[in-house]
Structure formats: C-alpha cells, structure tokens
Amino acid sequence: CPSPAELRPSNGTRLCALLYADNSPYYEQCCAGAVLEVLPGTDLPYLPRGWAGRASSLVVGTKCELTVWSRRAKEGKTRRFGA
C-alpha cells in the first residue's frame, strides 16, 4: 500500500484517500484490484456504481479524514479514518 504522503495520481494533484477492491491477509497484497480515488472536499452520499460494500482496503492521505456510513445516503453508524 502507498504511504499517506504518497497519495498523488499520475497528474500530480493531491488525493485524500484511495479505496481498494481487493484485500489479502498478506500485507504486500492488500491494496490491489479496482481503485476509487477520493479528492479533497469530495462528498459522496452514494458510492459510484459497483462500489457499495466492495472496498476492502483504504489509505487516507495526510491532513485528510475519511468518514464512512454503514447505510446509504449518510444514514446509520459512522466511522472516521485518518492517516
């Protein structure tokens, strides 16, 4: 997995988080599969098609916080992740 300070896509803009579709009990294989990039200030009340219940690994960038909800449309319990 990239370190929180390394979260920059190929065009060089800053990312707040990366969510990965595949996971593994082996750390070197954790961040794999499809990737969802989350830019700073992004507000997603609904995940893009095909991502609901799919994210299994994540990395949050420095100076960012990712808040997730247990139910759609920002309902249910919340959990916050930081670098």
mmCIF file of N, CA and C in Angstrom:
data_model
loop_
_atom_site.group_PDB
_atom_site.id
_atom_site.type_symbol
_atom_site.label_atom_id
_atom_site.label_comp_id
_atom_site.label_asym_id
_atom_site.label_seq_id
_atom_site.Cartn_x
_atom_site.Cartn_y
_atom_site.Cartn_z
ATOM 1 N N CYS A 1 0.842 -1.184 0.000
ATOM 2 C CA CYS A 1 0.000 0.000 0.000
ATOM 3 C C CYS A 1 0.882 1.241 0.000
ATOM 4 N N PRO A 2 0.428 2.288 -0.659
ATOM 5 C CA PRO A 2 1.207 3.522 -0.605
ATOM 6 C C PRO A 2 1.123 4.144 0.791
ATOM 7 N N SER A 3 2.099 4.934 1.133
ATOM 8 C CA SER A 3 2.042 5.654 2.409
ATOM 9 C C SER A 3 1.080 6.828 2.234
ATOM 10 N N PRO A 4 0.523 7.367 3.325
ATOM 11 C CA PRO A 4 -0.389 8.509 3.217
ATOM 12 C C PRO A 4 0.224 9.695 2.472
ATOM 13 N N ALA A 5 1.521 9.923 2.598
ATOM 14 C CA ALA A 5 2.170 11.047 1.930
ATOM 15 C C ALA A 5 2.321 10.831 0.426
ATOM 16 N N GLU A 6 2.166 9.607 -0.042
ATOM 17 C CA GLU A 6 2.347 9.274 -1.457
ATOM 18 C C GLU A 6 1.062 9.336 -2.287
ATOM 19 N N LEU A 7 -0.024 9.800 -1.717
ATOM 20 C CA LEU A 7 -1.309 9.774 -2.428
ATOM 21 C C LEU A 7 -1.398 10.884 -3.465
ATOM 22 N N ARG A 8 -0.858 10.621 -4.637
ATOM 23 C CA ARG A 8 -0.938 11.535 -5.766
ATOM 24 C C ARG A 8 -1.133 10.702 -7.033
ATOM 25 N N PRO A 9 -2.176 10.996 -7.826
ATOM 26 C CA PRO A 9 -2.354 10.272 -9.083
ATOM 27 C C PRO A 9 -1.321 10.719 -10.102
ATOM 28 N N SER A 10 -1.376 10.169 -11.273
ATOM 29 C CA SER A 10 -0.381 10.440 -12.308
ATOM 30 C C SER A 10 -0.328 11.910 -12.715
ATOM 31 N N ASN A 11 -1.443 12.653 -12.595
ATOM 32 C CA ASN A 11 -1.413 14.065 -12.992
ATOM 33 C C ASN A 11 -0.863 14.968 -11.884
ATOM 34 N N GLY A 12 -0.545 14.418 -10.705
ATOM 35 C CA GLY A 12 0.128 15.160 -9.639
ATOM 36 C C GLY A 12 -0.766 15.880 -8.655
ATOM 37 N N THR A 13 -2.085 15.875 -8.848
ATOM 38 C CA THR A 13 -2.965 16.524 -7.881
ATOM 39 C C THR A 13 -3.018 15.713 -6.594
ATOM 40 N N ARG A 14 -3.387 16.355 -5.527
ATOM 41 C CA ARG A 14 -3.432 15.687 -4.223
ATOM 42 C C ARG A 14 -4.701 14.842 -4.098
ATOM 43 N N LEU A 15 -4.568 13.672 -3.497
ATOM 44 C CA LEU A 15 -5.714 12.807 -3.195
ATOM 45 C C LEU A 15 -5.916 12.754 -1.693
ATOM 46 N N CYS A 16 -7.149 12.593 -1.288
ATOM 47 C CA CYS A 16 -7.440 12.465 0.138
ATOM 48 C C CYS A 16 -7.453 10.988 0.548
ATOM 49 N N ALA A 17 -7.913 10.116 -0.326
ATOM 50 C CA ALA A 17 -7.974 8.697 0.025
ATOM 51 C C ALA A 17 -8.009 7.832 -1.227
ATOM 52 N N LEU A 18 -7.565 6.604 -1.051
ATOM 53 C CA LEU A 18 -7.687 5.567 -2.074
ATOM 54 C C LEU A 18 -8.404 4.393 -1.438
ATOM 55 N N LEU A 19 -9.446 3.909 -2.084
ATOM 56 C CA LEU A 19 -10.149 2.718 -1.630
ATOM 57 C C LEU A 19 -9.858 1.616 -2.636
ATOM 58 N N TYR A 20 -9.558 0.429 -2.139
ATOM 59 C CA TYR A 20 -9.196 -0.709 -2.990
ATOM 60 C C TYR A 20 -10.245 -1.808 -2.874
ATOM 61 N N ALA A 21 -10.480 -2.506 -3.973
ATOM 62 C CA ALA A 21 -11.487 -3.563 -4.013
ATOM 63 C C ALA A 21 -10.978 -4.891 -3.462
ATOM 64 N N ASP A 22 -9.691 -5.180 -3.587
ATOM 65 C CA ASP A 22 -9.167 -6.481 -3.167
ATOM 66 C C ASP A 22 -8.359 -6.360 -1.883
ATOM 67 N N ASN A 23 -8.390 -7.400 -1.094
ATOM 68 C CA ASN A 23 -7.657 -7.451 0.159
ATOM 69 C C ASN A 23 -6.995 -8.815 0.270
ATOM 70 N N SER A 24 -6.061 -8.921 1.177
ATOM 71 C CA SER A 24 -5.346 -10.173 1.390
ATOM 72 C C SER A 24 -4.807 -10.183 2.811
ATOM 73 N N PRO A 25 -4.667 -11.361 3.413
ATOM 74 C CA PRO A 25 -4.038 -11.415 4.731
ATOM 75 C C PRO A 25 -2.550 -11.082 4.667
ATOM 76 N N TYR A 26 -1.978 -11.065 3.470
ATOM 77 C CA TYR A 26 -0.571 -10.714 3.287
ATOM 78 C C TYR A 26 -0.480 -9.234 2.968
ATOM 79 N N TYR A 27 0.220 -8.467 3.799
ATOM 80 C CA TYR A 27 0.257 -7.010 3.659
ATOM 81 C C TYR A 27 0.666 -6.559 2.262
ATOM 82 N N GLU A 28 1.647 -7.177 1.668
ATOM 83 C CA GLU A 28 2.132 -6.730 0.358
ATOM 84 C C GLU A 28 1.098 -6.924 -0.747
ATOM 85 N N GLN A 29 0.012 -7.657 -0.481
ATOM 86 C CA GLN A 29 -1.039 -7.879 -1.473
ATOM 87 C C GLN A 29 -2.348 -7.181 -1.108
ATOM 88 N N CYS A 30 -2.340 -6.344 -0.052
ATOM 89 C CA CYS A 30 -3.569 -5.716 0.439
ATOM 90 C C CYS A 30 -4.207 -4.742 -0.547
ATOM 91 N N CYS A 31 -3.470 -3.798 -1.009
ATOM 92 C CA CYS A 31 -4.029 -2.734 -1.842
ATOM 93 C C CYS A 31 -3.959 -3.147 -3.305
ATOM 94 N N ALA A 32 -4.986 -3.852 -3.762
ATOM 95 C CA ALA A 32 -4.989 -4.391 -5.121
ATOM 96 C C ALA A 32 -6.392 -4.278 -5.704
ATOM 97 N N GLY A 33 -6.496 -4.601 -6.963
ATOM 98 C CA GLY A 33 -7.786 -4.580 -7.641
ATOM 99 C C GLY A 33 -8.186 -3.177 -8.049
ATOM 100 N N ALA A 34 -9.476 -2.994 -8.262
ATOM 101 C CA ALA A 34 -10.004 -1.693 -8.664
ATOM 102 C C ALA A 34 -9.727 -0.657 -7.581
ATOM 103 N N VAL A 35 -9.538 0.596 -8.001
ATOM 104 C CA VAL A 35 -9.209 1.679 -7.077
ATOM 105 C C VAL A 35 -10.213 2.814 -7.251
ATOM 106 N N LEU A 36 -10.695 3.345 -6.127
ATOM 107 C CA LEU A 36 -11.563 4.519 -6.125
ATOM 108 C C LEU A 36 -10.769 5.662 -5.514
ATOM 109 N N GLU A 37 -10.525 6.710 -6.305
ATOM 110 C CA GLU A 37 -9.782 7.880 -5.834
ATOM 111 C C GLU A 37 -10.755 8.886 -5.238
ATOM 112 N N VAL A 38 -10.424 9.411 -4.049
ATOM 113 C CA VAL A 38 -11.255 10.405 -3.378
ATOM 114 C C VAL A 38 -10.451 11.698 -3.272
ATOM 115 N N LEU A 39 -10.921 12.730 -3.954
ATOM 116 C CA LEU A 39 -10.251 14.027 -3.939
ATOM 117 C C LEU A 39 -10.611 14.806 -2.676
ATOM 118 N N PRO A 40 -9.769 15.744 -2.250
ATOM 119 C CA PRO A 40 -10.110 16.573 -1.082
ATOM 120 C C PRO A 40 -11.431 17.299 -1.302
ATOM 121 N N GLY A 41 -12.256 17.350 -0.270
ATOM 122 C CA GLY A 41 -13.536 18.036 -0.339
ATOM 123 C C GLY A 41 -14.647 17.260 -1.001
ATOM 124 N N THR A 42 -14.396 16.022 -1.404
ATOM 125 C CA THR A 42 -15.417 15.216 -2.073
ATOM 126 C C THR A 42 -16.505 14.816 -1.083
ATOM 127 N N ASP A 43 -17.754 14.905 -1.523
ATOM 128 C CA ASP A 43 -18.901 14.497 -0.725
ATOM 129 C C ASP A 43 -19.673 13.469 -1.547
ATOM 130 N N LEU A 44 -19.621 12.207 -1.121
ATOM 131 C CA LEU A 44 -20.288 11.125 -1.849
ATOM 132 C C LEU A 44 -21.377 10.502 -0.977
ATOM 133 N N PRO A 45 -22.623 10.993 -1.052
ATOM 134 C CA PRO A 45 -23.675 10.350 -0.271
ATOM 135 C C PRO A 45 -23.966 8.929 -0.758
ATOM 136 N N TYR A 46 -23.616 8.671 -2.030
ATOM 137 C CA TYR A 46 -23.745 7.337 -2.615
ATOM 138 C C TYR A 46 -22.436 7.011 -3.313
ATOM 139 N N LEU A 47 -21.945 5.804 -3.136
ATOM 140 C CA LEU A 47 -20.725 5.398 -3.827
ATOM 141 C C LEU A 47 -21.022 5.163 -5.301
ATOM 142 N N PRO A 48 -20.017 5.309 -6.157
ATOM 143 C CA PRO A 48 -20.236 5.019 -7.579
ATOM 144 C C PRO A 48 -20.694 3.576 -7.779
ATOM 145 N N ARG A 49 -21.349 3.343 -8.894
ATOM 146 C CA ARG A 49 -21.881 2.014 -9.224
ATOM 147 C C ARG A 49 -20.810 0.939 -9.064
ATOM 148 N N GLY A 50 -21.161 -0.122 -8.382
ATOM 149 C CA GLY A 50 -20.269 -1.246 -8.199
ATOM 150 C C GLY A 50 -19.363 -1.163 -6.975
ATOM 151 N N TRP A 51 -19.416 -0.059 -6.209
ATOM 152 C CA TRP A 51 -18.539 0.087 -5.052
ATOM 153 C C TRP A 51 -19.226 -0.160 -3.712
ATOM 154 N N ALA A 52 -20.528 -0.207 -3.654
ATOM 155 C CA ALA A 52 -21.230 -0.426 -2.386
ATOM 156 C C ALA A 52 -20.833 -1.774 -1.796
ATOM 157 N N GLY A 53 -20.295 -1.769 -0.607
ATOM 158 C CA GLY A 53 -19.885 -2.995 0.065
ATOM 159 C C GLY A 53 -18.662 -3.660 -0.534
ATOM 160 N N ARG A 54 -17.943 -2.989 -1.395
ATOM 161 C CA ARG A 54 -16.828 -3.615 -2.103
ATOM 162 C C ARG A 54 -15.458 -3.221 -1.560
ATOM 163 N N ALA A 55 -15.307 -2.018 -1.041
ATOM 164 C CA ALA A 55 -13.998 -1.549 -0.568
ATOM 165 C C ALA A 55 -13.509 -2.419 0.590
ATOM 166 N N SER A 56 -12.297 -2.923 0.453
ATOM 167 C CA SER A 56 -11.756 -3.796 1.492
ATOM 168 C C SER A 56 -10.467 -3.267 2.097
ATOM 169 N N SER A 57 -9.796 -2.349 1.420
ATOM 170 C CA SER A 57 -8.582 -1.719 1.922
ATOM 171 C C SER A 57 -8.677 -0.241 1.625
ATOM 172 N N LEU A 58 -8.049 0.580 2.462
ATOM 173 C CA LEU A 58 -8.037 2.004 2.186
ATOM 174 C C LEU A 58 -6.787 2.645 2.749
ATOM 175 N N VAL A 59 -6.407 3.755 2.125
ATOM 176 C CA VAL A 59 -5.303 4.578 2.601
ATOM 177 C C VAL A 59 -5.815 6.010 2.594
ATOM 178 N N VAL A 60 -5.664 6.707 3.720
ATOM 179 C CA VAL A 60 -6.086 8.097 3.830
ATOM 180 C C VAL A 60 -4.846 8.971 3.871
ATOM 181 N N GLY A 61 -4.845 10.028 3.084
ATOM 182 C CA GLY A 61 -3.697 10.919 2.986
ATOM 183 C C GLY A 61 -3.511 11.779 4.222
ATOM 184 N N THR A 62 -2.329 12.350 4.328
ATOM 185 C CA THR A 62 -2.032 13.259 5.430
ATOM 186 C C THR A 62 -2.943 14.481 5.335
ATOM 187 N N LYS A 63 -3.314 15.014 6.479
ATOM 188 C CA LYS A 63 -4.196 16.180 6.589
ATOM 189 C C LYS A 63 -5.576 15.929 5.995
ATOM 190 N N CYS A 64 -5.985 14.680 5.908
ATOM 191 C CA CYS A 64 -7.319 14.320 5.408
ATOM 192 C C CYS A 64 -8.016 13.418 6.415
ATOM 193 N N GLU A 65 -9.322 13.376 6.295
ATOM 194 C CA GLU A 65 -10.132 12.476 7.110
ATOM 195 C C GLU A 65 -11.225 11.919 6.211
ATOM 196 N N LEU A 66 -11.437 10.619 6.296
ATOM 197 C CA LEU A 66 -12.465 9.950 5.508
ATOM 198 C C LEU A 66 -13.538 9.470 6.469
ATOM 199 N N THR A 67 -14.776 9.905 6.250
ATOM 200 C CA THR A 67 -15.903 9.475 7.070
ATOM 201 C C THR A 67 -16.774 8.555 6.229
ATOM 202 N N VAL A 68 -17.103 7.398 6.764
ATOM 203 C CA VAL A 68 -17.968 6.444 6.068
ATOM 204 C C VAL A 68 -19.193 6.157 6.930
ATOM 205 N N TRP A 69 -20.283 5.782 6.268
ATOM 206 C CA TRP A 69 -21.523 5.461 6.948
ATOM 207 C C TRP A 69 -21.882 4.006 6.689
ATOM 208 N N SER A 70 -22.589 3.387 7.624
ATOM 209 C CA SER A 70 -22.959 1.981 7.491
ATOM 210 C C SER A 70 -24.141 1.773 6.536
ATOM 211 N N ARG A 71 -24.893 2.833 6.259
ATOM 212 C CA ARG A 71 -26.040 2.727 5.366
ATOM 213 C C ARG A 71 -25.957 3.802 4.291
ATOM 214 N N ARG A 72 -26.706 3.639 3.234
ATOM 215 C CA ARG A 72 -26.668 4.596 2.135
ATOM 216 C C ARG A 72 -27.256 5.943 2.527
ATOM 217 N N ALA A 73 -26.920 6.950 1.752
ATOM 218 C CA ALA A 73 -27.403 8.323 1.930
ATOM 219 C C ALA A 73 -27.000 8.899 3.296
ATOM 220 N N LYS A 74 -25.824 8.541 3.763
ATOM 221 C CA LYS A 74 -25.279 9.048 5.032
ATOM 222 C C LYS A 74 -26.174 8.714 6.222
ATOM 223 N N GLU A 75 -26.677 7.516 6.238
ATOM 224 C CA GLU A 75 -27.502 7.031 7.345
ATOM 225 C C GLU A 75 -26.738 5.960 8.100
ATOM 226 N N GLY A 76 -27.155 5.706 9.334
ATOM 227 C CA GLY A 76 -26.548 4.653 10.132
ATOM 228 C C GLY A 76 -25.342 5.133 10.919
ATOM 229 N N LYS A 77 -24.528 4.189 11.321
ATOM 230 C CA LYS A 77 -23.345 4.486 12.123
ATOM 231 C C LYS A 77 -22.233 5.065 11.246
ATOM 232 N N THR A 78 -21.398 5.904 11.852
ATOM 233 C CA THR A 78 -20.268 6.471 11.111
ATOM 234 C C THR A 78 -18.949 5.980 11.696
ATOM 235 N N ARG A 79 -17.959 6.056 10.857
ATOM 236 C CA ARG A 79 -16.589 5.744 11.283
ATOM 237 C C ARG A 79 -15.665 6.679 10.524
ATOM 238 N N ARG A 80 -14.699 7.219 11.227
ATOM 239 C CA ARG A 80 -13.745 8.153 10.618
ATOM 240 C C ARG A 80 -12.360 7.538 10.551
ATOM 241 N N PHE A 81 -11.696 7.774 9.424
ATOM 242 C CA PHE A 81 -10.346 7.269 9.215
ATOM 243 C C PHE A 81 -9.432 8.441 8.905
ATOM 244 N N GLY A 82 -8.234 8.407 9.434
ATOM 245 C CA GLY A 82 -7.214 9.404 9.145
ATOM 246 C C GLY A 82 -5.937 8.721 8.724
ATOM 247 N N ALA A 83 -4.934 9.522 8.429
ATOM 248 C CA ALA A 83 -3.648 8.970 8.006
ATOM 249 C C ALA A 83 -3.048 8.140 9.125
#
